[in-house]
Short mmCIF file of C-alpha atoms in Angstrom, two decimals:
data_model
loop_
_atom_site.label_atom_id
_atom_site.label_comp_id
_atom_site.label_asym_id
_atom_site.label_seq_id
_atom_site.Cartn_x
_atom_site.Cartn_y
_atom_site.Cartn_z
CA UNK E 1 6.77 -64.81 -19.27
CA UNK E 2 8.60 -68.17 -18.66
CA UNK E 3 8.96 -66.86 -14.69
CA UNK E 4 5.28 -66.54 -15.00
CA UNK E 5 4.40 -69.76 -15.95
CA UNK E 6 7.14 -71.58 -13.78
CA UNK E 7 5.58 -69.63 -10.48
CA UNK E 8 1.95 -71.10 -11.60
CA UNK E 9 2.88 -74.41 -12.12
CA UNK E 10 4.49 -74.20 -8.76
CA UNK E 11 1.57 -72.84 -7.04
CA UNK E 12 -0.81 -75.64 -8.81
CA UNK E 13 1.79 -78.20 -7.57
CA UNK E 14 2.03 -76.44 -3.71
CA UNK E 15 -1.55 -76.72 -3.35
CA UNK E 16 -1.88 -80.02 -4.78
CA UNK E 17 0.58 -82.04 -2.69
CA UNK E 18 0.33 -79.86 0.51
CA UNK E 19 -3.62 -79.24 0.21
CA UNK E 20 -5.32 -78.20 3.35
CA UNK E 21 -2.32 -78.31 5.52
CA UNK E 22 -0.82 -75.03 3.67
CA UNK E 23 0.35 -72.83 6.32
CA UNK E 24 0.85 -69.14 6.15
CA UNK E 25 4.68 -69.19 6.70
CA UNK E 26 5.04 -72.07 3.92
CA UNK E 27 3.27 -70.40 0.98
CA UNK E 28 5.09 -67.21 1.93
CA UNK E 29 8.51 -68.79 2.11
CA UNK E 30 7.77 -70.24 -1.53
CA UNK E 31 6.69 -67.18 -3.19
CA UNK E 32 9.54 -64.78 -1.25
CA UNK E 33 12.19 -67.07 -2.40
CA UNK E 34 11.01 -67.36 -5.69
CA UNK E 35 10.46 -63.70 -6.14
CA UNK E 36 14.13 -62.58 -4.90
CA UNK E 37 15.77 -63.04 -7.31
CA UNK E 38 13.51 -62.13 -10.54
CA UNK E 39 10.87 -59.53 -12.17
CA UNK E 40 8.36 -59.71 -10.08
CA UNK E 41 5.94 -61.38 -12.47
CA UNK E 42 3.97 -63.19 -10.45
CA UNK E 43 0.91 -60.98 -9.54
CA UNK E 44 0.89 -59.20 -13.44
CA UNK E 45 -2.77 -59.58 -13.98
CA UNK E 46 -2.12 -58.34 -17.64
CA UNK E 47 -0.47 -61.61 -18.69
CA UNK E 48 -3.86 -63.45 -17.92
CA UNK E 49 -4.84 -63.26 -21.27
CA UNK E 50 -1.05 -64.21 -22.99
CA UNK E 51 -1.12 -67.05 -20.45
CA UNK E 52 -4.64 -67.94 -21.36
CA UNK E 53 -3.25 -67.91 -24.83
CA UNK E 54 -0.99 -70.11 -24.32
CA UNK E 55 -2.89 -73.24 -23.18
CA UNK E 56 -3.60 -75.88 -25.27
CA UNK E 57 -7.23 -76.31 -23.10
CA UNK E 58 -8.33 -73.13 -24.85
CA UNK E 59 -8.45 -74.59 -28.57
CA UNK E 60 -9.69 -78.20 -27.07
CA UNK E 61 -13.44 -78.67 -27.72
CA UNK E 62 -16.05 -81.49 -28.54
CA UNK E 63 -15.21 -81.78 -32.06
CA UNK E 64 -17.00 -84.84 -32.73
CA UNK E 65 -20.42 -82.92 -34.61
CA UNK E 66 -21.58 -86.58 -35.13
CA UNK E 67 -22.52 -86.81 -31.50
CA UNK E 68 -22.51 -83.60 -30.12
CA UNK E 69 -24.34 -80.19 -31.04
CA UNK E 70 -22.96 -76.89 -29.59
CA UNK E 71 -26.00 -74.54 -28.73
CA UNK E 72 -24.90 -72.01 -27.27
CA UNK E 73 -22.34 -70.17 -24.66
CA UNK E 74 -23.07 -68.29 -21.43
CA UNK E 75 -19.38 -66.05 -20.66
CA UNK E 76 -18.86 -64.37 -17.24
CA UNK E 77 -15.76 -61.92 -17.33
CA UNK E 78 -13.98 -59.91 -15.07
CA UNK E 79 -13.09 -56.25 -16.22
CA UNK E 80 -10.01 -55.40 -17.52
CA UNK E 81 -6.87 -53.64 -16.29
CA UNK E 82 -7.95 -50.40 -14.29
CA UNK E 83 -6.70 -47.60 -11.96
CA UNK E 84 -6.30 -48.34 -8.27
CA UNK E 85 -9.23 -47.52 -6.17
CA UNK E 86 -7.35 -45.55 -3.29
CA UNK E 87 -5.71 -42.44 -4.23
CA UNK E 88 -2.24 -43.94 -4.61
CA UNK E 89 1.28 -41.72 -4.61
CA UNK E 90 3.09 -40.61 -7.44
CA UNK E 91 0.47 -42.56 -9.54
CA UNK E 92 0.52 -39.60 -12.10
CA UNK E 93 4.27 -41.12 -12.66
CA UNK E 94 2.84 -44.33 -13.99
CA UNK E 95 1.92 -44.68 -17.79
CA UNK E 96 -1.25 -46.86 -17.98
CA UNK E 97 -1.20 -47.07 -21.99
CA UNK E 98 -0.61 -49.89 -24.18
CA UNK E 99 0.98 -50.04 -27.54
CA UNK E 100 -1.32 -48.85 -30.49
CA UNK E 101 -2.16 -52.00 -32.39
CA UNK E 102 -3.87 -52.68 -35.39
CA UNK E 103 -6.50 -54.26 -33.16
CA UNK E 104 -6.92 -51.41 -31.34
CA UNK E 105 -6.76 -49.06 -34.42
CA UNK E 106 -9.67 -51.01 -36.08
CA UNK E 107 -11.40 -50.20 -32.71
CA UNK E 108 -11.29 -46.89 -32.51
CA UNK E 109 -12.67 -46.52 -36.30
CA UNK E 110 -15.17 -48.50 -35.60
CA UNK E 111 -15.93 -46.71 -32.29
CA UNK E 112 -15.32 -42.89 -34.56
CA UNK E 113 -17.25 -44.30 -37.28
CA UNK E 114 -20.48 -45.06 -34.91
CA UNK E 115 -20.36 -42.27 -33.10
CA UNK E 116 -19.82 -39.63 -35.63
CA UNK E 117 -23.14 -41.00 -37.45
CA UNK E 118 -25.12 -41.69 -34.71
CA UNK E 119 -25.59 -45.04 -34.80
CA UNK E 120 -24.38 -46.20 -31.20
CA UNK E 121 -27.09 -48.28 -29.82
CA UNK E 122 -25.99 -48.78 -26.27
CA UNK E 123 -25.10 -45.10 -25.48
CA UNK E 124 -29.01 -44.38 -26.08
CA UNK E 125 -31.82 -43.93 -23.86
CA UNK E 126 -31.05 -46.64 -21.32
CA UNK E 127 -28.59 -46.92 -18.15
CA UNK E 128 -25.22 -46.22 -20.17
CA UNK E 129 -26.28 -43.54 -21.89
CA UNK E 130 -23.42 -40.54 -20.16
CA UNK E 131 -20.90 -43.46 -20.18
CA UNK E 132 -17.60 -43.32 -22.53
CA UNK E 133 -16.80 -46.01 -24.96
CA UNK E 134 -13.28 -45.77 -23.79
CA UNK E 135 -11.03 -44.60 -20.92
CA UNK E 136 -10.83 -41.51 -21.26
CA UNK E 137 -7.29 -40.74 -20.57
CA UNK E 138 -4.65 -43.18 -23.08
CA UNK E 139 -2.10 -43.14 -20.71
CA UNK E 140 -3.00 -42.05 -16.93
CA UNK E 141 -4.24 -44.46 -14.12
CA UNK E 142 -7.36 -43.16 -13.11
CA UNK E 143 -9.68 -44.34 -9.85
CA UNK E 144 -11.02 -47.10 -10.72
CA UNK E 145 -11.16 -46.57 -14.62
CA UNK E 146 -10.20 -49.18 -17.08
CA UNK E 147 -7.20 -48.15 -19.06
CA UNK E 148 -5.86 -48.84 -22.22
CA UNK E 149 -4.74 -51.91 -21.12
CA UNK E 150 -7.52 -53.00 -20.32
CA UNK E 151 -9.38 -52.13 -23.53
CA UNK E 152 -6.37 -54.42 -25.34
CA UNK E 153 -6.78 -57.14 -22.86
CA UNK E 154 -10.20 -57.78 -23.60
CA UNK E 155 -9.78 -57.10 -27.77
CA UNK E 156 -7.23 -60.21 -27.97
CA UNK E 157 -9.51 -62.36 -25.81
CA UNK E 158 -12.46 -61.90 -27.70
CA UNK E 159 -10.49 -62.39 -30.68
CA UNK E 160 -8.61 -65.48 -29.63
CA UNK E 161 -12.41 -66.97 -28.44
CA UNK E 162 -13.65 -66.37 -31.50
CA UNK E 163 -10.98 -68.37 -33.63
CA UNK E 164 -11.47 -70.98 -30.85
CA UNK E 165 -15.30 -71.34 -31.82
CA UNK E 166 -16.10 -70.44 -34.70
CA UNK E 167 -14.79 -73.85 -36.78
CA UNK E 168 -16.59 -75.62 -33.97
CA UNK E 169 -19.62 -73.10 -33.80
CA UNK E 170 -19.55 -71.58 -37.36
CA UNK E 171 -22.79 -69.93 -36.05
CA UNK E 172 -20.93 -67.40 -33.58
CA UNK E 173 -19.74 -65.42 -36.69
CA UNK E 174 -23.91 -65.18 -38.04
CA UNK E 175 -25.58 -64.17 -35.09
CA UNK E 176 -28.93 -61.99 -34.93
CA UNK E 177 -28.59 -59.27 -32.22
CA UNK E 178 -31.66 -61.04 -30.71
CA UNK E 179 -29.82 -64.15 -30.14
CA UNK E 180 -26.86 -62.05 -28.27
CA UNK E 181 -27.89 -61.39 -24.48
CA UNK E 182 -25.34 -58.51 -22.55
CA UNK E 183 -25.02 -57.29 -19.14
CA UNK E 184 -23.04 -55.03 -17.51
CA UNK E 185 -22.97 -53.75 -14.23
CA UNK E 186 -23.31 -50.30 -13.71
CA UNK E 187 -19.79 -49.36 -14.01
CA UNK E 188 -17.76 -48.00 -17.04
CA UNK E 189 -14.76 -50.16 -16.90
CA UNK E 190 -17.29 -53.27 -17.33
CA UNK E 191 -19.15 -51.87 -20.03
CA UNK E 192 -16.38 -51.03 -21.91
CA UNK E 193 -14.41 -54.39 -21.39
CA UNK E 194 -17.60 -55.89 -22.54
CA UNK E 195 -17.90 -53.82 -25.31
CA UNK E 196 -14.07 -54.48 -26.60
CA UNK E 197 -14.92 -58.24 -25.43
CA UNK E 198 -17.72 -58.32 -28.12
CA UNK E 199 -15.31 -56.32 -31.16
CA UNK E 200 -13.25 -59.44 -30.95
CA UNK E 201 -15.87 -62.43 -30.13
CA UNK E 202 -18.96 -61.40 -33.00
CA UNK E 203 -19.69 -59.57 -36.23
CA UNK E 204 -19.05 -55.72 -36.23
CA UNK E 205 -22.92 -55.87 -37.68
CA UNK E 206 -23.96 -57.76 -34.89
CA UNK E 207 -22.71 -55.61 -32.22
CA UNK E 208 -23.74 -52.48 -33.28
CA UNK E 209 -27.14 -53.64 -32.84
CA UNK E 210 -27.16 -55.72 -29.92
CA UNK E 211 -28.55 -53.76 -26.70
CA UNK E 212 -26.66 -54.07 -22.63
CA UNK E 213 -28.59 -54.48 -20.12
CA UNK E 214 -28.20 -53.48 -16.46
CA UNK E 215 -27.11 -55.10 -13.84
CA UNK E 216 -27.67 -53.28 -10.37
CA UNK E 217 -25.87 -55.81 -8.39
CA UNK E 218 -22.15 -57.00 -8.70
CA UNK E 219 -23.91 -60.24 -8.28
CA UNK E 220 -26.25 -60.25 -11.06
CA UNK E 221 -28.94 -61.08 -8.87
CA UNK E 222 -31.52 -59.83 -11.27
CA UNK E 223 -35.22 -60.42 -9.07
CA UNK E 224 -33.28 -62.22 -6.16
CA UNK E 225 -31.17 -59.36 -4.37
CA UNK E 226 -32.82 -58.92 -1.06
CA UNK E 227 -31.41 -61.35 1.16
CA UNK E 228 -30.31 -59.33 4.72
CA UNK E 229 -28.75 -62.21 5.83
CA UNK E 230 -25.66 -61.12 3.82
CA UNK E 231 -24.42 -58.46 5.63
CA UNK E 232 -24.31 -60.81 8.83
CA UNK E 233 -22.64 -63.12 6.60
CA UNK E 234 -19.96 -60.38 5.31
CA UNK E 235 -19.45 -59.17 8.98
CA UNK E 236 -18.54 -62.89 9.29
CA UNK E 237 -15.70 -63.25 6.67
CA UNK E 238 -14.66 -60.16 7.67
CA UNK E 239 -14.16 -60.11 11.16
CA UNK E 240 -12.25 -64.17 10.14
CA UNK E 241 -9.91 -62.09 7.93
CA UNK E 242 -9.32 -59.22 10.75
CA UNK E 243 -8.56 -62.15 12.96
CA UNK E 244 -6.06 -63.78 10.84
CA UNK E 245 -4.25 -60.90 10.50
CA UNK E 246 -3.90 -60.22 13.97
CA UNK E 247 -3.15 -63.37 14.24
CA UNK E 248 0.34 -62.74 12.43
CA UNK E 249 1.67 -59.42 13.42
CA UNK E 250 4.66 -59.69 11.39
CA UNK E 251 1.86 -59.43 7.78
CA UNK E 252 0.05 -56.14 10.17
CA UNK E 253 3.40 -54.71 10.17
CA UNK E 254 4.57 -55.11 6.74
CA UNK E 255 1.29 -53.73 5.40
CA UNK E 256 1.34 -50.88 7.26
CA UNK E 257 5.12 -50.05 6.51
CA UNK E 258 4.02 -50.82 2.55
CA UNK E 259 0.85 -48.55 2.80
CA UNK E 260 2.62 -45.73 4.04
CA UNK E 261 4.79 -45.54 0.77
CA UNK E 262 1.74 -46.25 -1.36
CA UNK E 263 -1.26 -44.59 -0.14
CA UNK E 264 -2.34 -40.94 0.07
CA UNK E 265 -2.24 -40.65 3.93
CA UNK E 266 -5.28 -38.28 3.88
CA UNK E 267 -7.62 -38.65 7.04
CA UNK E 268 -10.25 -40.99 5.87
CA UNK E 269 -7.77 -43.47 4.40
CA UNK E 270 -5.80 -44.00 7.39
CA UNK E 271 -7.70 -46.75 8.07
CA UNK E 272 -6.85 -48.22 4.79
CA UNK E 273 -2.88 -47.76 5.05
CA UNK E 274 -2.60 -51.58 6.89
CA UNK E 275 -5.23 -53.55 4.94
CA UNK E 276 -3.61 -56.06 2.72
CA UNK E 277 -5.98 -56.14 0.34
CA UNK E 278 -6.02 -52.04 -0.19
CA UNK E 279 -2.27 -52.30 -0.26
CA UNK E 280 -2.32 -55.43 -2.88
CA UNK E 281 -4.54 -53.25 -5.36
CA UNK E 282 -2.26 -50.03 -5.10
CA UNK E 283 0.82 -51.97 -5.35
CA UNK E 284 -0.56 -53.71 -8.67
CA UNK E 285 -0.36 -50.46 -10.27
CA UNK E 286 2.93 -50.00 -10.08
CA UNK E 287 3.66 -53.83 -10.68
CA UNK E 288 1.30 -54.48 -13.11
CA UNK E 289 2.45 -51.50 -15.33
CA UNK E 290 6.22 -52.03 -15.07
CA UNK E 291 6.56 -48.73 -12.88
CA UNK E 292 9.74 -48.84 -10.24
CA UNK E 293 7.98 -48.92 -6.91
CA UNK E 294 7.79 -46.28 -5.14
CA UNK E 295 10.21 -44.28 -2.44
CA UNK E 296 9.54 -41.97 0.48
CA UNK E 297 13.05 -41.26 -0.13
CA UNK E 298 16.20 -42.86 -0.93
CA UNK E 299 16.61 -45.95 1.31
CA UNK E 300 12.82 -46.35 2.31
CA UNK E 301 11.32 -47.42 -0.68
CA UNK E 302 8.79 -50.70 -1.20
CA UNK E 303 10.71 -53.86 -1.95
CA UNK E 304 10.15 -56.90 -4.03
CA UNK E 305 10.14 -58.55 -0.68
CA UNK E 306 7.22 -56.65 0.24
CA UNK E 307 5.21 -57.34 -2.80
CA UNK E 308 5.82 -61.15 -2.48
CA UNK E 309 4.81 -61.14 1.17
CA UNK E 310 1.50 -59.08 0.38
CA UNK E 311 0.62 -61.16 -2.18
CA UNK E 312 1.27 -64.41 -0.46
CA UNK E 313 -0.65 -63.18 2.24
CA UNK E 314 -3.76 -62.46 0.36
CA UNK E 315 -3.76 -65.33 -1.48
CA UNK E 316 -3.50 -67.25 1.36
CA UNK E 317 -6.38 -65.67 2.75
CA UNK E 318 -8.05 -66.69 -0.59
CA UNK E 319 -7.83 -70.08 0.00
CA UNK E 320 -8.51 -70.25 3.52
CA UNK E 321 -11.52 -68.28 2.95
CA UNK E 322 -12.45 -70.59 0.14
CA UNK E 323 -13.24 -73.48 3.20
CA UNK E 324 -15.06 -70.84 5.53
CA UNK E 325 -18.61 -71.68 6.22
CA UNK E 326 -19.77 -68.20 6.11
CA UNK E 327 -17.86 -67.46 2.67
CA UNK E 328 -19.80 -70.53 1.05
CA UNK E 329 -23.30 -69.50 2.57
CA UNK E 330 -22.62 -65.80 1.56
CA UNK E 331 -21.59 -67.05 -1.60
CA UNK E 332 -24.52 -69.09 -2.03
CA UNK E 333 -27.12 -66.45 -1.39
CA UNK E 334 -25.19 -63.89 -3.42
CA UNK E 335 -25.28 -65.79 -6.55
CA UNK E 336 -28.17 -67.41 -6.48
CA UNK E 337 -30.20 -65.02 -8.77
CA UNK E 338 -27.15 -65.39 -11.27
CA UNK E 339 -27.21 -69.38 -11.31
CA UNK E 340 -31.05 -69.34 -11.61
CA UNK E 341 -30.60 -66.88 -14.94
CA UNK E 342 -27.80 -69.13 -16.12
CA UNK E 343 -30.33 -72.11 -15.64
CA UNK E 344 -33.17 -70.34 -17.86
CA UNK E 345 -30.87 -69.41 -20.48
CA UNK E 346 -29.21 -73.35 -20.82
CA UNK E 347 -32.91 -74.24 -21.44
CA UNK E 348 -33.71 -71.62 -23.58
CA UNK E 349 -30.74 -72.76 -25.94
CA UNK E 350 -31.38 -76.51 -25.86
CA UNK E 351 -35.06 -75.60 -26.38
CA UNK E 352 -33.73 -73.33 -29.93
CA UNK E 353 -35.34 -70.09 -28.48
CA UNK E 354 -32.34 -68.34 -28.03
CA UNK E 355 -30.09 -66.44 -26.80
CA UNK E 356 -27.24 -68.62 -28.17
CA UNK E 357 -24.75 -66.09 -26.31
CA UNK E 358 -24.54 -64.49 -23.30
CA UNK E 359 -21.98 -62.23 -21.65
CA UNK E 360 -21.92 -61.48 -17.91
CA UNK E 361 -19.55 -58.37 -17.61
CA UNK E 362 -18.87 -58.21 -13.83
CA UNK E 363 -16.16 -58.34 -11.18
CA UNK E 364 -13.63 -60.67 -9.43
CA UNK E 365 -16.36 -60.98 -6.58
CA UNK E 366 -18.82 -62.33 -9.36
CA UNK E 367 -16.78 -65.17 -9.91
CA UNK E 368 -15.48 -65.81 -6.67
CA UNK E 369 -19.07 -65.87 -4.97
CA UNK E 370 -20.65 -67.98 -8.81
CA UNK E 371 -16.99 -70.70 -8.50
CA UNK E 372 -17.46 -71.12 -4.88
CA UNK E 373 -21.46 -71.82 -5.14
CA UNK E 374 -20.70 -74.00 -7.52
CA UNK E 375 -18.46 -75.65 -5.67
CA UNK E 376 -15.22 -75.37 -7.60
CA UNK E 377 -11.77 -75.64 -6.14
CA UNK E 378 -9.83 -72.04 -5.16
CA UNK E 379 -8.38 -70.89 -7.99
CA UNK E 380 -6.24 -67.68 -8.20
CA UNK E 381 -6.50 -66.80 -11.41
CA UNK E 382 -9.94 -65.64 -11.13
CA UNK E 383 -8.35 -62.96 -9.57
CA UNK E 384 -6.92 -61.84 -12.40
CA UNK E 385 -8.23 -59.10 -14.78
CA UNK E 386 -9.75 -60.21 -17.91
CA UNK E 387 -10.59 -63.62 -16.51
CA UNK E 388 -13.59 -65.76 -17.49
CA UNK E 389 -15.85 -68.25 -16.80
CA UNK E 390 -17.31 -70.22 -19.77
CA UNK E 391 -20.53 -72.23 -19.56
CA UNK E 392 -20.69 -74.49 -22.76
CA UNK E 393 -24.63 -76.28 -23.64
CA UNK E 394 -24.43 -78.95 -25.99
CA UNK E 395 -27.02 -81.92 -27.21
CA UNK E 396 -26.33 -85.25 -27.83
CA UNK E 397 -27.35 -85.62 -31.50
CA UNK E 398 -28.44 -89.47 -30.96
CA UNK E 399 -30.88 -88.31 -28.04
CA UNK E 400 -32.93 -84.65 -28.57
CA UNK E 401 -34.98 -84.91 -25.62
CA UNK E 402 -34.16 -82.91 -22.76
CA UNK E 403 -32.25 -86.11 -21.47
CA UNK E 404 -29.43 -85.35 -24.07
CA UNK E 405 -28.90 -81.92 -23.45
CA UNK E 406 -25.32 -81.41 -21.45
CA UNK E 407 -23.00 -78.42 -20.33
CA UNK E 408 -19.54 -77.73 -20.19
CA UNK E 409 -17.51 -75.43 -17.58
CA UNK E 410 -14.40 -73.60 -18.23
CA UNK E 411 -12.52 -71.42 -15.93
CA UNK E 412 -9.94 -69.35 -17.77
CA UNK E 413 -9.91 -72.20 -20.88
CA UNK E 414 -9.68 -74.78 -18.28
CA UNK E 415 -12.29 -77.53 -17.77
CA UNK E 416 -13.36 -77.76 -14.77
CA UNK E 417 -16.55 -79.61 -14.84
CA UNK E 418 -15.44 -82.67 -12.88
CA UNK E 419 -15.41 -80.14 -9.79
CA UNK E 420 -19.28 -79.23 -10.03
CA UNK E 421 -20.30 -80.45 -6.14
CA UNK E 422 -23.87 -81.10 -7.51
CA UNK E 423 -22.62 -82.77 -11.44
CA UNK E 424 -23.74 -86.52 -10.54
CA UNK E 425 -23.95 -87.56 -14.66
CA UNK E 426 -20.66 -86.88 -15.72
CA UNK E 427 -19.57 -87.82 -19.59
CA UNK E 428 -15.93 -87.93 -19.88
CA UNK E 429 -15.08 -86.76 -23.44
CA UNK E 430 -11.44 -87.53 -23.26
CA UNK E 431 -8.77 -87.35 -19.80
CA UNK E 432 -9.26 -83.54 -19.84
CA UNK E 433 -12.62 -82.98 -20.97
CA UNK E 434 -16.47 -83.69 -19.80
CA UNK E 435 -19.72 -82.65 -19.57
CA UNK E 436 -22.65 -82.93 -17.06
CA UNK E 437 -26.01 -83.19 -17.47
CA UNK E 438 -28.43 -79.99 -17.56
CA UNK E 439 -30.92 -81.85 -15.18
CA UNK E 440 -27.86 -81.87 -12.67
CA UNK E 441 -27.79 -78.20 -12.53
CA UNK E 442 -31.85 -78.05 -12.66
CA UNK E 443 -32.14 -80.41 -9.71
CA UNK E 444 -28.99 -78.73 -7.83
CA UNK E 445 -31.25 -75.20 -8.73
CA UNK E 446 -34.79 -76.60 -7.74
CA UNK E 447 -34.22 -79.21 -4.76
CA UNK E 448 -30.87 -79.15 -3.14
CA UNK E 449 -29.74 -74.98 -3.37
CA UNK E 450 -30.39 -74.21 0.03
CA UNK E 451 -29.76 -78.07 1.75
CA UNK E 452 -27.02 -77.14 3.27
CA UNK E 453 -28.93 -73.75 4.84
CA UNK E 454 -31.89 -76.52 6.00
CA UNK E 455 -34.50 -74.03 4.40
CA UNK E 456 -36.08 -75.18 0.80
CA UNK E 457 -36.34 -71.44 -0.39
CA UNK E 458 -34.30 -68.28 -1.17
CA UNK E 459 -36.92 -66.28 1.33
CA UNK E 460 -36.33 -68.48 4.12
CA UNK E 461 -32.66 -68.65 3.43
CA UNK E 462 -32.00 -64.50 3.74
CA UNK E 463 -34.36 -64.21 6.74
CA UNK E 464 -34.33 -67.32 8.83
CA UNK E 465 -33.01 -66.89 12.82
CA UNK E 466 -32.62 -69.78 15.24
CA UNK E 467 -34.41 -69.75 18.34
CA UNK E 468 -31.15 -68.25 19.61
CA UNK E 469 -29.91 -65.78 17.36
CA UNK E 470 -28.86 -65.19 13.85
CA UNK E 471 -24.94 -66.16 15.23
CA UNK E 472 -25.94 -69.87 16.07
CA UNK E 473 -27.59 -70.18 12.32
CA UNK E 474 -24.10 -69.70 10.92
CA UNK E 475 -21.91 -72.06 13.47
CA UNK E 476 -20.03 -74.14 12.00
#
């Protein structure tokens, strides 16, 4: 744990000081050399939640009640810990389980208890009605499945959010199901971190009543999902990232010597065996779950050297992405259903109509494309499971008009509201803490969305072609 947070810091401090001139063989040499000699820690997306934990930002809110009124909170999460999506080696070797805590125990009563009397409201008529409540193996890694880990990861953070709030928000422990708004995406390992999200966050009572909606898009586009313009913009980012990695032979190489090891060399996967990111995602199930990698035989086995340099790598590719042109427009259009629902929610709380809570359960892509429209800085983290984006509406309690109504952004128990491109009326709170203005985000939502596309409208944006062709609309 102590390597963990020593490799952060150093990351937050590499980017800071070095900023856009990181290079590819820099970030690499730092991570290598701090990865030689210890666990290799530093991808574990399970410690995202004991990090989390951890951080004094996560216990830090506007206490002052005299001045300011907490409405309401709008949560995006990632899904837990889950299987690899390739068919990966040996994975039947790994043990995916987690220790049985009391948390977990009181879970699965309340879970058996539901179910045996027929009380389970989401598994009804409705779009997660076949679904599981939980994995349905305790210890295997299955394709693409939460596991058991995952379950716990999301139990502790709902828990440790709700002892954040609730002496700030009393409210949050007294909530009517209709004031409790869910989504999931059409996958089981997001309804069921939501659902152990929720066991921790609200009221047993409360939960078994509330109802999940669907989401068909990873986006959570909701009525603003046709936009064809995206899959020029994803051929974009994509071809950028095949370049770069031609562009450095030495990375092809190593991923294709590491994907051998790792991936089921079946016919329609070859093409997988070199892509870092493919390779990344198998290699975090052995890493993740505190497996010994892998061996072909003795002497050819995957190294710690070759987990540092694939991570690196991709991270790298992160944050160069992060300043792309395409990657910001792609993320724009992608989440600009989301931000518009986010919008009519913060005005539904400030106006007392409710919800006063809303959970987005989703993917790492939902808040890479939301962070990056919203112009935040690159943060790795996000790729973590279990992470979270926190929107936070409050009213100023000397001024009830729609003037005195503010938000509050949180990435991982972070605030990061001073990085909001569009936040012009920022209140700083204290050095680490502020809010903006709800008319920032309404203005940013009505007037200035698609500025920097030079169309007013989400129509025009997703089908608009220069006089040339669609290429010269997305030059730099």
């Amino acid at each position: 744990m102590k390597a963990m947070k020593v490799k952060i810091y150093l990351y937050s401090v590499f980017h800071r000081y070095v900023g856009s001139n990181v290079t590819l063989v820099d970030w690499i040499l730092l991570t290598v050399t701090l990865s030689l000699n210890e666990p290799i820690e530093i991808p574990n997306p399970l410690a995202t939640v004991e990090v989390i934990q951890s951080s004094p930002l996560t216990t830090r809110r506007i206490r002052d009640s005299r001045k300011w009124i907490l409405k309401g909170i709008l949560i995006l999460i990632r899904h837990g810990d889950r299987g690899p999506l390739q068919h990966v080696q040996k994975i039947s070797t790994i043990d995916c389980g987690t220790e049985e805590t009391q948390l977990i125990q009181s879970y699965k009563s309340y879970l058996y208890n539901l179910t045996i009397n027929g009380k389970v409201q989401w598994t009804g008529p409705g779009p997660f009605h076949a679904f599981p409540l939980m994995p349905q193996s305790a210890r295997q890694c299955q394709l693409g499945q939460l596991t058991m880990q995952g379950i716990s990861q999301h139990l502790n953070l709902g828990q440790m959010l709700q002892k954040s709030y609730y002496k700030v928000w009393p409210r949050l422990l007294s909530l009517n199901p209709e004031e409790v708004l869910v989504y999931s995406t059409i996958y089981r390992r997001t309804f069921q971190s939501g659902l152990a999200f929720l066991f921790g966050l609200i009221p047993n009572e409360t939960l078994t009543k509330v109802t999940i909606g669907e989401s068909q898009s990873m986006s959570f586009c909701f009525n603003d999902c046709e936009c064809p313009v995206t899959e020029s913009l994803k051929k974009f980012v994509q071809s950028s990232e095949l370049h770069q990695l031609k562009s450095h032979p030495a990375i092809e190489t190593l991923a294709q010597t590491t994907g051998r090891l790792l991936i089921s060399a079946d016919a329609e996967q070859k093409a997988l065996i070199k892509d870092p990111y493919v390779i990344r995602d198998a290699l975090l199930t052995f890493v993740c779950h505190r497996s010994g990698l892998p061996c072909e035989k003795p002497g050819n086995c995957v190294r710690k050297q070759n987990v540092a340099g694939i991570i690196a790598y991709t991270d790298w590719i992160n944050y160069q992405k992060w300043r792309n042109i395409h990657w910001q427009r792609l993320s724009l259009l992608k989440s600009y259903g989301h931000v518009r629902h986010i919008v009519q929610q913060m005005l539904h709380m400030v106006g007392s109509n409710g919800p006063n809570l809303v959970l987005y359960s989703g993917h790492d892509f939902t808040l890479l494309h939301l962070s990056t429209a919203l112009g935040l800085i690159n943060d790795p983290l996000l790729l973590r499971y279990a992470s979270r984006l926190v929107f936070e509406v409050y009213q100023d309690n000397r001024n009830n008009d729609e003037k005195g109504t503010y938000f509050r952004l949180l990435s991982n128990g972070k605030d990061v509201t001073k990085q909001i491109s569009f936040c012009k009326n920022i209140v700083s709170i204290d050095k680490k803490n502020n809010v903006c203005k709800i008319e920032d985000i309404v203005r940013f939502l009505h007037d200035d969305y698609f500025s920097s596309l030079n169309v007013s409208n989400f129509k025009d944006a997703c089908t608009k072609k220069s006089e040339k062709s669609n290429d010269d609309f997305f030059q730099f």
